[in-house]
Structure formats: C-alpha cells, structure tokens
mmCIF file of C-alpha atoms in Angstrom:
data_model
loop_
_atom_site.group_PDB
_atom_site.id
_atom_site.type_symbol
_atom_site.label_atom_id
_atom_site.label_comp_id
_atom_site.label_asym_id
_atom_site.label_seq_id
_atom_site.Cartn_x
_atom_site.Cartn_y
_atom_site.Cartn_z
ATOM 1 C CA GLU A 446 4.907 4.062 26.864
ATOM 2 C CA SER A 447 5.129 5.516 23.426
ATOM 3 C CA ASP A 448 8.142 6.377 21.359
ATOM 4 C CA LEU A 449 8.344 8.648 17.667
ATOM 5 C CA VAL A 450 9.711 6.697 15.239
ATOM 6 C CA SER A 451 10.298 7.043 11.225
ATOM 7 C CA ALA A 452 7.897 6.434 8.835
ATOM 8 C CA GLY A 453 10.501 6.503 6.216
ATOM 9 C CA LYS A 454 13.330 8.414 5.986
ATOM 10 C CA GLU A 455 12.829 12.216 5.576
ATOM 11 C CA THR A 456 9.480 11.458 5.397
ATOM 12 C CA LEU A 457 5.869 11.459 8.134
ATOM 13 C CA THR A 458 6.600 11.128 11.570
ATOM 14 C CA VAL A 459 4.104 9.200 13.516
ATOM 15 C CA LEU A 460 3.412 8.635 17.124
ATOM 16 C CA ARG A 461 3.454 4.995 17.690
ATOM 17 C CA SER A 462 2.561 3.490 20.679
ATOM 18 C CA ARG A 463 1.010 -0.587 21.931
ATOM 19 C CA GLY A 464 -2.081 -1.447 21.125
ATOM 20 C CA ALA A 465 -5.098 0.015 23.133
ATOM 21 C CA GLN A 466 -3.106 3.372 23.494
ATOM 22 C CA LEU A 467 -2.403 4.212 19.537
ATOM 23 C CA LYS A 468 -5.689 3.522 19.341
ATOM 24 C CA ILE A 469 -7.284 5.822 22.617
ATOM 25 C CA PHE A 470 -3.883 8.427 20.617
ATOM 26 C CA LEU A 471 -5.548 8.551 17.639
ATOM 27 C CA SER A 472 -9.446 8.388 18.903
ATOM 28 C CA LEU A 473 -8.584 10.956 21.007
ATOM 29 C CA LEU A 474 -6.891 13.092 17.930
ATOM 30 C CA LEU A 475 -9.264 12.370 15.742
ATOM 31 C CA SER A 476 -12.490 13.759 16.807
ATOM 32 C CA TYR A 477 -11.048 16.572 18.342
ATOM 33 C CA PHE A 478 -10.238 17.577 14.178
ATOM 34 C CA PRO A 479 -12.978 17.423 12.144
ATOM 35 C CA GLU A 480 -10.430 17.814 9.051
ATOM 36 C CA VAL A 481 -6.659 16.208 9.484
ATOM 37 C CA ILE A 482 -4.060 17.377 6.771
ATOM 38 C CA LEU A 483 -1.001 14.850 5.856
ATOM 39 C CA ARG A 484 2.060 16.212 3.885
ATOM 40 C CA SER A 485 5.862 15.255 3.638
ATOM 41 C CA THR A 486 8.283 17.132 5.191
ATOM 42 C CA THR A 487 10.554 16.520 1.371
ATOM 43 C CA ARG A 488 8.651 16.750 -1.471
ATOM 44 C CA LYS A 489 10.662 13.876 -3.206
ATOM 45 C CA ALA A 490 8.301 11.440 -0.995
ATOM 46 C CA PHE A 491 5.599 11.975 0.596
ATOM 47 C CA CYS A 492 5.902 7.912 2.658
ATOM 48 C CA ALA A 493 8.868 4.979 0.792
ATOM 49 C CA GLY A 494 6.708 3.067 3.789
ATOM 50 C CA GLY A 495 8.459 1.496 7.074
ATOM 51 C CA ASP A 496 12.324 0.512 8.107
ATOM 52 C CA VAL A 497 11.524 -3.051 6.581
ATOM 53 C CA ARG A 498 14.899 -3.017 6.613
ATOM 54 C CA THR A 499 14.965 -3.143 9.844
ATOM 55 C CA VAL A 500 12.533 -5.530 10.392
ATOM 56 C CA ALA A 501 14.255 -7.572 8.074
ATOM 57 C CA LEU A 502 17.349 -8.079 10.441
ATOM 58 C CA THR A 503 14.923 -7.961 13.648
ATOM 59 C CA CYS A 504 13.347 -11.270 11.952
ATOM 60 C CA LYS A 505 16.498 -12.807 10.742
ATOM 61 C CA ASP A 506 18.635 -12.745 14.206
ATOM 62 C CA GLY A 507 14.967 -14.990 15.384
ATOM 63 C CA ARG A 508 12.939 -11.699 16.846
ATOM 64 C CA PHE A 509 9.587 -12.556 15.349
ATOM 65 C CA GLU A 510 7.448 -10.868 17.954
ATOM 66 C CA GLU A 511 9.407 -7.911 18.057
ATOM 67 C CA ALA A 512 9.328 -7.676 13.675
ATOM 68 C CA LEU A 513 5.373 -8.424 14.520
ATOM 69 C CA ASP A 514 4.871 -5.510 16.968
ATOM 70 C CA PHE A 515 6.162 -3.648 13.975
ATOM 71 C CA PHE A 516 3.276 -4.421 11.500
ATOM 72 C CA ARG A 517 0.151 -5.607 14.528
ATOM 73 C CA HIS A 518 0.948 -0.822 15.352
ATOM 74 C CA GLU A 519 1.299 -0.040 11.681
ATOM 75 C CA TYR A 520 -1.811 -2.183 10.435
ATOM 76 C CA HIS A 521 -3.927 -0.658 13.437
ATOM 77 C CA MET A 522 -3.176 3.187 12.715
ATOM 78 C CA ASP A 523 -4.219 2.954 9.029
ATOM 79 C CA TYR A 524 -7.139 0.418 10.161
ATOM 80 C CA LEU A 525 -7.715 3.412 12.343
ATOM 81 C CA LEU A 526 -7.599 5.691 9.132
ATOM 82 C CA GLY A 527 -9.504 3.866 7.176
ATOM 83 C CA SER A 528 -13.128 3.453 10.305
ATOM 84 C CA LEU A 529 -12.744 7.390 10.237
ATOM 85 C CA LYS A 530 -16.735 8.753 10.598
ATOM 86 C CA THR A 531 -16.226 11.996 11.554
ATOM 87 C CA THR A 532 -12.884 13.578 10.171
ATOM 88 C CA LYS A 533 -11.429 13.989 7.272
ATOM 89 C CA GLN A 534 -8.397 12.923 6.038
ATOM 90 C CA ILE A 535 -6.709 15.275 3.286
ATOM 91 C CA SER A 536 -3.605 13.800 2.235
ATOM 92 C CA PHE A 537 -1.414 15.430 -0.228
ATOM 93 C CA ILE A 538 0.550 12.378 -2.207
ATOM 94 C CA GLU A 539 3.566 14.102 -3.347
ATOM 95 C CA GLY A 540 6.657 12.274 -4.638
ATOM 96 C CA ILE A 541 7.163 8.165 -3.389
ATOM 97 C CA CYS A 542 3.914 6.532 -1.743
ATOM 98 C CA MET A 543 4.512 3.314 -2.071
ATOM 99 C CA GLY A 544 3.544 0.163 1.165
ATOM 100 C CA GLY A 545 3.317 2.188 4.546
ATOM 101 C CA GLY A 546 2.525 5.134 2.660
ATOM 102 C CA ALA A 547 -0.124 3.962 0.810
ATOM 103 C CA GLY A 548 -1.255 2.673 4.859
ATOM 104 C CA ILE A 549 -2.033 6.027 6.157
ATOM 105 C CA SER A 550 -3.012 7.813 2.619
ATOM 106 C CA VAL A 551 -5.810 5.229 0.935
ATOM 107 C CA HIS A 552 -7.792 4.439 3.155
ATOM 108 C CA GLY A 553 -8.523 8.581 4.092
ATOM 109 C CA SER A 554 -11.058 10.621 2.891
ATOM 110 C CA TYR A 555 -9.201 13.010 0.039
ATOM 111 C CA ARG A 556 -6.003 11.422 -1.219
ATOM 112 C CA VAL A 557 -4.671 15.080 -3.283
ATOM 113 C CA ALA A 558 -2.085 14.039 -6.338
ATOM 114 C CA SER A 559 0.310 15.679 -8.818
ATOM 115 C CA GLU A 560 2.592 15.604 -11.577
ATOM 116 C CA SER A 561 5.656 14.408 -8.748
ATOM 117 C CA THR A 562 3.002 11.761 -7.324
ATOM 118 C CA VAL A 563 4.928 7.674 -7.470
ATOM 119 C CA PHE A 564 2.483 5.831 -6.617
ATOM 120 C CA ALA A 565 3.632 1.769 -6.811
ATOM 121 C CA MET A 566 2.695 -1.165 -4.545
ATOM 122 C CA PRO A 567 6.194 -3.342 -4.205
ATOM 123 C CA GLU A 568 6.308 -6.028 -2.016
ATOM 124 C CA CYS A 569 6.310 -9.222 -3.638
ATOM 125 C CA ASN A 570 10.221 -8.046 -4.952
ATOM 126 C CA ILE A 571 10.474 -8.391 -1.700
ATOM 127 C CA GLY A 572 9.548 -12.167 -0.554
ATOM 128 C CA LEU A 573 6.040 -10.078 1.264
ATOM 129 C CA VAL A 574 2.481 -9.286 -0.136
ATOM 130 C CA PRO A 575 1.197 -6.582 -0.759
ATOM 131 C CA ASP A 576 -0.962 -4.965 2.874
ATOM 132 C CA ILE A 577 -1.801 -2.313 4.627
ATOM 133 C CA GLY A 578 -5.783 -3.225 3.638
ATOM 134 C CA ALA A 579 -4.477 -3.599 0.193
ATOM 135 C CA SER A 580 -6.296 -6.383 -0.149
ATOM 136 C CA TYR A 581 -9.396 -4.283 0.236
ATOM 137 C CA PHE A 582 -8.388 -1.602 -1.786
ATOM 138 C CA LEU A 583 -6.999 -3.114 -4.818
ATOM 139 C CA PRO A 584 -9.565 -5.200 -5.860
ATOM 140 C CA ARG A 585 -11.675 -2.257 -5.893
ATOM 141 C CA LEU A 586 -10.239 -0.884 -8.349
ATOM 142 C CA PRO A 587 -11.429 -0.622 -12.213
ATOM 143 C CA ARG A 588 -9.863 -3.239 -15.278
ATOM 144 C CA GLN A 589 -8.455 -5.581 -13.180
ATOM 145 C CA LEU A 590 -5.391 -2.753 -12.380
ATOM 146 C CA GLY A 591 -5.312 -3.517 -8.537
ATOM 147 C CA ARG A 592 -4.338 -7.075 -9.191
ATOM 148 C CA TYR A 593 -1.799 -5.602 -12.165
ATOM 149 C CA LEU A 594 0.336 -3.713 -9.858
ATOM 150 C CA ALA A 595 -0.163 -6.046 -7.137
ATOM 151 C CA LEU A 596 1.247 -8.346 -9.188
ATOM 152 C CA THR A 597 3.891 -6.480 -11.262
ATOM 153 C CA GLY A 598 4.946 -3.742 -8.522
ATOM 154 C CA ALA A 599 4.334 -1.322 -11.793
ATOM 155 C CA ARG A 600 4.014 2.832 -10.607
ATOM 156 C CA LEU A 601 0.991 5.166 -11.207
ATOM 157 C CA ASN A 602 2.075 9.084 -11.781
ATOM 158 C CA GLY A 603 -0.254 11.586 -10.093
ATOM 159 C CA ALA A 604 -3.090 11.509 -13.187
ATOM 160 C CA ALA A 605 -2.889 7.893 -13.404
ATOM 161 C CA ALA A 606 -3.382 7.019 -9.431
ATOM 162 C CA VAL A 607 -6.747 9.852 -9.827
ATOM 163 C CA ALA A 608 -7.897 7.667 -12.728
ATOM 164 C CA ALA A 609 -8.172 4.556 -10.970
ATOM 165 C CA GLY A 610 -9.040 5.838 -7.916
ATOM 166 C CA VAL A 611 -5.796 5.504 -5.738
ATOM 167 C CA ALA A 612 -6.219 9.082 -5.535
ATOM 168 C CA THR A 613 -9.405 11.792 -5.505
ATOM 169 C CA HIS A 614 -7.632 15.132 -7.261
ATOM 170 C CA TYR A 615 -5.521 16.092 -9.367
ATOM 171 C CA VAL A 616 -3.932 19.865 -7.749
ATOM 172 C CA PRO A 617 -0.161 20.958 -10.123
ATOM 173 C CA THR A 618 2.739 21.340 -7.543
ATOM 174 C CA SER A 619 2.799 24.977 -8.538
ATOM 175 C CA LEU A 620 -0.516 24.909 -6.401
ATOM 176 C CA LEU A 621 -0.100 22.644 -3.372
ATOM 177 C CA ASP A 622 0.839 25.602 -0.939
ATOM 178 C CA SER A 623 -1.884 27.815 -1.147
ATOM 179 C CA LEU A 624 -4.583 24.615 -1.464
ATOM 180 C CA GLU A 625 -2.721 23.213 2.323
ATOM 181 C CA ARG A 626 -3.282 26.766 3.247
ATOM 182 C CA ARG A 627 -6.574 27.457 2.366
ATOM 183 C CA LEU A 628 -8.184 24.112 3.924
ATOM 184 C CA SER A 629 -5.906 25.129 7.222
ATOM 185 C CA GLU A 630 -7.630 28.243 7.216
ATOM 186 C CA VAL A 631 -10.923 26.274 6.831
ATOM 187 C CA ILE A 632 -9.718 23.583 8.978
ATOM 188 C CA ASN A 633 -9.550 26.480 11.962
ATOM 189 C CA THR A 634 -12.403 28.090 11.662
ATOM 190 C CA ARG A 635 -14.885 27.671 14.722
ATOM 191 C CA GLU A 636 -17.914 27.593 11.710
ATOM 192 C CA PHE A 637 -16.551 24.469 10.265
ATOM 193 C CA ASP A 638 -18.176 23.400 6.891
ATOM 194 C CA PRO A 639 -16.884 20.632 5.231
ATOM 195 C CA ASP A 640 -18.483 22.173 1.953
ATOM 196 C CA ILE A 641 -16.028 24.661 1.958
ATOM 197 C CA VAL A 642 -13.565 22.030 2.191
ATOM 198 C CA ARG A 643 -14.682 19.858 -0.680
ATOM 199 C CA LEU A 644 -15.388 23.283 -2.695
ATOM 200 C CA ALA A 645 -10.800 24.501 -1.961
ATOM 201 C CA LEU A 646 -9.978 21.095 -3.161
ATOM 202 C CA GLU A 647 -12.441 21.362 -6.240
ATOM 203 C CA GLU A 648 -10.627 25.053 -7.233
ATOM 204 C CA CYS A 649 -7.367 23.471 -7.418
ATOM 205 C CA THR A 650 -8.207 20.302 -9.504
ATOM 206 C CA GLU A 651 -7.723 19.676 -12.900
ATOM 207 C CA ALA A 652 -9.125 16.834 -14.911
ATOM 208 C CA VAL A 653 -7.468 13.615 -15.834
ATOM 209 C CA ALA A 654 -8.146 12.050 -18.618
ATOM 210 C CA PRO A 655 -10.361 8.521 -17.771
ATOM 211 C CA ILE A 656 -8.876 5.084 -17.577
ATOM 212 C CA GLY A 657 -9.807 3.815 -19.840
ATOM 213 C CA ASP A 658 -7.519 6.099 -22.343
ATOM 214 C CA TYR A 659 -5.181 4.729 -20.257
ATOM 215 C CA PRO A 660 -2.000 2.585 -22.440
ATOM 216 C CA ASN A 661 -2.474 -0.568 -22.893
ATOM 217 C CA ILE A 662 -6.030 -0.882 -19.828
ATOM 218 C CA GLU A 663 -7.162 -3.480 -22.053
ATOM 219 C CA SER A 664 -4.175 -6.025 -21.899
ATOM 220 C CA ILE A 665 -4.198 -5.434 -18.254
ATOM 221 C CA GLU A 666 -8.224 -6.001 -18.295
ATOM 222 C CA SER A 667 -7.415 -9.251 -20.198
ATOM 223 C CA CYS A 668 -4.330 -10.922 -18.556
ATOM 224 C CA PHE A 669 -4.788 -9.868 -15.576
ATOM 225 C CA GLY A 670 -8.495 -11.311 -15.275
ATOM 226 C CA LYS A 671 -7.300 -14.887 -15.499
ATOM 227 C CA ASP A 672 -7.672 -17.183 -12.305
ATOM 228 C CA THR A 673 -4.687 -17.966 -11.533
ATOM 229 C CA VAL A 674 -0.963 -16.306 -11.984
ATOM 230 C CA GLU A 675 -0.050 -18.900 -15.028
ATOM 231 C CA GLU A 676 -2.803 -18.195 -16.421
ATOM 232 C CA ILE A 677 -1.737 -14.260 -15.975
ATOM 233 C CA LEU A 678 1.537 -14.859 -17.141
ATOM 234 C CA ASP A 679 0.939 -17.088 -20.374
ATOM 235 C CA GLU A 680 -1.313 -14.605 -21.770
ATOM 236 C CA LEU A 681 1.015 -12.259 -21.660
ATOM 237 C CA GLY A 682 3.674 -14.410 -23.642
ATOM 238 C CA LYS A 683 0.676 -14.944 -26.155
ATOM 239 C CA LEU A 684 0.869 -10.608 -26.028
ATOM 240 C CA GLN A 685 4.521 -10.310 -26.466
ATOM 241 C CA ALA A 686 4.443 -13.228 -28.573
ATOM 242 C CA ASP A 687 2.335 -11.321 -31.130
ATOM 243 C CA GLY A 688 4.255 -8.788 -31.439
ATOM 244 C CA GLY A 689 1.813 -5.977 -31.632
ATOM 245 C CA GLY A 690 1.196 -2.949 -29.278
ATOM 246 C CA ALA A 691 0.890 -3.958 -26.369
ATOM 247 C CA ALA A 692 4.824 -6.725 -26.840
ATOM 248 C CA GLU A 693 7.027 -4.408 -24.549
ATOM 249 C CA PHE A 694 4.573 -3.619 -21.875
ATOM 250 C CA ALA A 695 3.550 -7.472 -21.529
ATOM 251 C CA LYS A 696 7.570 -8.274 -21.764
ATOM 252 C CA GLU A 697 8.036 -5.670 -19.276
ATOM 253 C CA ALA A 698 5.312 -7.670 -17.466
ATOM 254 C CA ILE A 699 6.691 -10.570 -17.204
ATOM 255 C CA ASP A 700 10.003 -9.569 -16.198
ATOM 256 C CA SER A 701 8.561 -7.702 -13.486
ATOM 257 C CA MET A 702 6.921 -10.980 -12.040
ATOM 258 C CA THR A 703 9.593 -13.327 -13.191
ATOM 259 C CA LYS A 704 11.626 -11.425 -10.572
ATOM 260 C CA ALA A 705 9.643 -11.312 -7.944
ATOM 261 C CA ASN A 706 8.896 -14.074 -5.647
ATOM 262 C CA PRO A 707 7.134 -16.709 -6.528
ATOM 263 C CA LEU A 708 5.599 -17.372 -3.501
ATOM 264 C CA SER A 709 4.726 -13.674 -3.026
ATOM 265 C CA LEU A 710 3.239 -13.690 -6.393
ATOM 266 C CA LYS A 711 0.723 -16.244 -5.687
ATOM 267 C CA LEU A 712 -0.272 -14.586 -2.477
ATOM 268 C CA ALA A 713 -0.993 -11.371 -3.503
ATOM 269 C CA LEU A 714 -3.410 -13.156 -5.956
ATOM 270 C CA GLU A 715 -5.030 -14.938 -3.974
ATOM 271 C CA ALA A 716 -5.289 -12.242 -1.507
ATOM 272 C CA GLN A 717 -6.666 -10.347 -3.647
ATOM 273 C CA LYS A 718 -9.726 -12.857 -4.883
ATOM 274 C CA ARG A 719 -10.077 -13.197 -1.123
ATOM 275 C CA GLY A 720 -10.513 -9.578 -0.143
ATOM 276 C CA SER A 721 -13.205 -8.446 -2.413
ATOM 277 C CA LYS A 722 -15.676 -10.110 -0.215
ATOM 278 C CA SER A 723 -14.188 -9.164 3.068
ATOM 279 C CA THR A 724 -14.690 -6.175 5.194
ATOM 280 C CA LEU A 725 -11.611 -3.622 5.437
ATOM 281 C CA ARG A 726 -10.888 -5.451 8.921
ATOM 282 C CA GLU A 727 -11.312 -9.076 7.706
ATOM 283 C CA CYS A 728 -8.832 -7.645 5.028
ATOM 284 C CA PHE A 729 -5.875 -6.789 7.932
ATOM 285 C CA GLU A 730 -6.572 -9.624 9.835
ATOM 286 C CA MET A 731 -5.788 -11.546 6.498
ATOM 287 C CA GLU A 732 -2.984 -9.552 6.444
ATOM 288 C CA PHE A 733 -1.578 -10.317 9.146
ATOM 289 C CA ALA A 734 -1.973 -14.065 8.678
ATOM 290 C CA LEU A 735 0.018 -13.405 5.513
ATOM 291 C CA VAL A 736 3.050 -11.236 6.779
ATOM 292 C CA ALA A 737 3.258 -13.870 9.856
ATOM 293 C CA ASN A 738 3.861 -16.287 8.245
ATOM 294 C CA LEU A 739 6.320 -15.314 5.510
ATOM 295 C CA VAL A 740 8.557 -13.353 7.854
ATOM 296 C CA MET A 741 8.886 -16.097 10.764
ATOM 297 C CA GLY A 742 10.544 -18.149 7.963
ATOM 298 C CA THR A 743 13.954 -19.958 9.224
ATOM 299 C CA GLY A 744 16.300 -17.213 9.081
ATOM 300 C CA GLY A 745 13.683 -14.224 8.000
ATOM 301 C CA GLY A 746 13.097 -16.959 5.046
ATOM 302 C CA ASP A 747 12.144 -15.146 1.755
ATOM 303 C CA PHE A 748 10.639 -11.569 3.291
ATOM 304 C CA TYR A 749 14.697 -11.110 4.568
ATOM 305 C CA GLU A 750 16.171 -12.495 1.581
ATOM 306 C CA GLY A 751 14.044 -9.883 -0.047
ATOM 307 C CA ILE A 752 15.499 -7.269 1.863
ATOM 308 C CA ARG A 753 19.134 -7.909 1.654
ATOM 309 C CA ALA A 754 18.360 -7.881 -2.081
ATOM 310 C CA ALA A 755 17.131 -4.732 -2.522
ATOM 311 C CA LEU A 756 18.292 -2.833 0.967
ATOM 312 C CA ILE A 757 21.306 -4.267 2.315
ATOM 313 C CA ASP A 758 23.432 -5.797 -0.346
ATOM 314 C CA LYS A 759 21.360 -4.561 -3.571
ATOM 315 C CA ASP A 760 22.568 -7.030 -5.850
ATOM 316 C CA ARG A 761 18.451 -6.957 -6.954
ATOM 317 C CA ASN A 762 19.526 -11.207 -7.523
ATOM 318 C CA PRO A 763 17.220 -12.588 -4.867
ATOM 319 C CA LYS A 764 17.969 -16.220 -3.895
ATOM 320 C CA TRP A 765 14.478 -17.233 -3.265
ATOM 321 C CA THR A 766 13.375 -20.604 -2.256
ATOM 322 C CA LEU A 767 11.261 -21.808 -4.767
ATOM 323 C CA LYS A 768 12.608 -21.004 -8.275
ATOM 324 C CA SER A 769 9.471 -20.982 -10.286
ATOM 325 C CA ILE A 770 5.720 -20.687 -9.926
ATOM 326 C CA ARG A 771 4.981 -24.254 -10.801
ATOM 327 C CA ASP A 772 6.984 -25.475 -7.471
ATOM 328 C CA VAL A 773 4.296 -23.073 -5.398
ATOM 329 C CA GLU A 774 2.105 -25.974 -3.927
ATOM 330 C CA ALA A 775 -0.513 -24.927 -1.327
ATOM 331 C CA ILE A 776 -1.655 -21.592 -0.344
ATOM 332 C CA ASP A 777 -3.927 -22.527 2.318
ATOM 333 C CA GLN A 778 -1.980 -22.435 5.119
ATOM 334 C CA TYR A 779 -0.203 -19.340 5.100
ATOM 335 C CA PHE A 780 -3.730 -17.109 5.828
ATOM 336 C CA GLN A 781 -3.958 -19.108 8.860
ATOM 337 C CA LEU A 782 -2.357 -17.377 12.204
ATOM 338 C CA PRO A 783 1.075 -19.264 13.125
ATOM 339 C CA ALA A 784 0.741 -20.823 15.971
ATOM 340 C CA GLY A 785 1.401 -18.880 19.528
ATOM 341 C CA VAL A 786 0.601 -15.683 17.151
ATOM 342 C CA ASP A 787 -1.912 -13.286 18.987
ATOM 343 C CA GLU A 788 -5.089 -12.067 16.346
ATOM 344 C CA LEU A 789 -4.607 -8.257 15.330
ATOM 345 C CA PHE A 790 -7.402 -7.023 17.325
ATOM 346 C CA SER A 791 -7.173 -9.556 20.046
#
C-alpha cells in the first residue's frame, strides 16, 4: 500500500511507500527511462523540504516510530537516486532548494541552477543536522564551503551553487522552458543518445566565476577549516574584531551560529568529518542515527522546539536545552541508533 505525499508546499509530489516497495517502484521506473527530469510545478521553489512541522507535532505526541518512518522513506528514496548507474537524473533547481529538496537533486547526474536558485541547509536552526546525504556531499565541496553551509545555514545563489559544485550547470531562466522541451524530445526518442543530452545542456549553459573569486572565500576556508566549533567561532571573532573587509561576514556567521542549536552544531561538524571518509550509504546510516536521537527527546526535544519557533509560533526564539557550545559534552552516543530502532537499511 502506498500513498502520495507532498514534499513541501506547492512543490514536487513524490511517491511514498514502505521499505522495499519504494525501492522496487523507483528501480522499475528508473530502469525504464534512461533520463528523468525533475522540475517543480512552481518557479518559486524546487522543494523547500519535507513537512517537518507535521513530523515535529508527531514527535511531540510521542509517536516516534511514525516520525522515524518519514525519515526512513525519505532517505531510502534519496539513496536510491544517488545510486543510479544507468539512469541520468536532470533536476531544474529553480527557486528555493533546502533540506529534502537537496536530497532529491544533489545526488543526481545533472543539477541545473538559474538566477532564481536559492540553496541552503538550515537544519541546525531547527534542532536537527544537515541530512539527506549532506554528510557525504558537503565535505566534498571546495574551500570548507560544506562546513560553512552546514553550520551557518548560509544561502547560495545559482551561480555560487555551480561554482561550489552543488549544481552542475547555470542556465538563465529564460532558456529553461526550451531546454526542458529539448531534453524531453531527446529522452523520448527511440535512439536515445546521452551525448545529445550533455550537448543540449552545454548549449544553454552560461559560465560562472570560479569559486576562488567569490566574496570571503578565503575567510571561509581559514575559519571553517578549524577542528572544533569553538575554534571556528574564536577565529570568526578575531576576524570581526580586526574590522577589515571580512568583519561583516564574520559577524553574520557568528550571529547565525549563535542562534542555532548548540548540540546540532557540534553534531553537524563531527558528521562532516566522518562523512568525508565514508560512502554515501554509510552517511545515510549515520544521519539516520543522529536524527533518531534528536527527534526522540521528551516531547520532541530540541527538534520540536526548533520547529515551534520557526514554523508554529514563528517567534524565531527557540529555547534550546543547552545554552551554548561549551555546554555540549560527549556526543559519540548520538551516532549510535537508540535502543529498539531498526537499522535504516534493515
């Protein structure tokens, strides 16, 4: 039995089913089509993420198994999309792309950004950690950008997303409709040629500045290359105190990290370190353990509090259990599944 669920308001609709059914369905679908195009029905958002508000309310009621099913289904689908061997996935990332939206796009072969693209991983602000395979792809971005995005929730525009490697092609919005029609024609032909797909994309693509030309990239690399969250904050503090050209950047980064859940920041950085040496599958397993621990707190714990502040009461003033980074002690236990929770790929 399966049901259709929305992956975010006015965004893509995905098929959700249980365990093996989901994998079988997607395997059959994707083995039949050599190329798959993902595009939102609205230009405002590719996908702003899953319905975490409903999940948080579920956790508040103590229905943790139901909440974990949401993440289990999501990760199964994302992992399958990231493991495709013969099918090329083309995602048109228009508008907002966050959380779950990243999960169904960044692991694909082609990710098309435009001037409307807004990419971010703001999970630390809601008491979670960047997931959907983020512990795999973020550490592989250049110049410590992955850590910067994970810890601050900073946003990338379309050109920056391509320069960073989050997206693969930059195509102006005015050309997207014609590109989609051209790709659809290629995909539907009996004599499918993947080189034609590649050429169609390249014909519409505009060059972007290299990542080294982007503002504050040297500061991002020097500050976020430090080994601990405390050291990162200290380095940012020195940069702000210097009063130079990067002082405002440092202030904004400090402000963002200060508002985030301290525990989430510590876990996110450690996940980046471990993920840099792990396979995609191992990263999803690690993230599932982290999320399971975070959402199973009493009354939904900091996860519910983060969602309450951001999406329910909207006071933007979460009351985290721990008040500062220095209050966070041992974190290794969060990387182990809670008792009674099945493995992600069991």
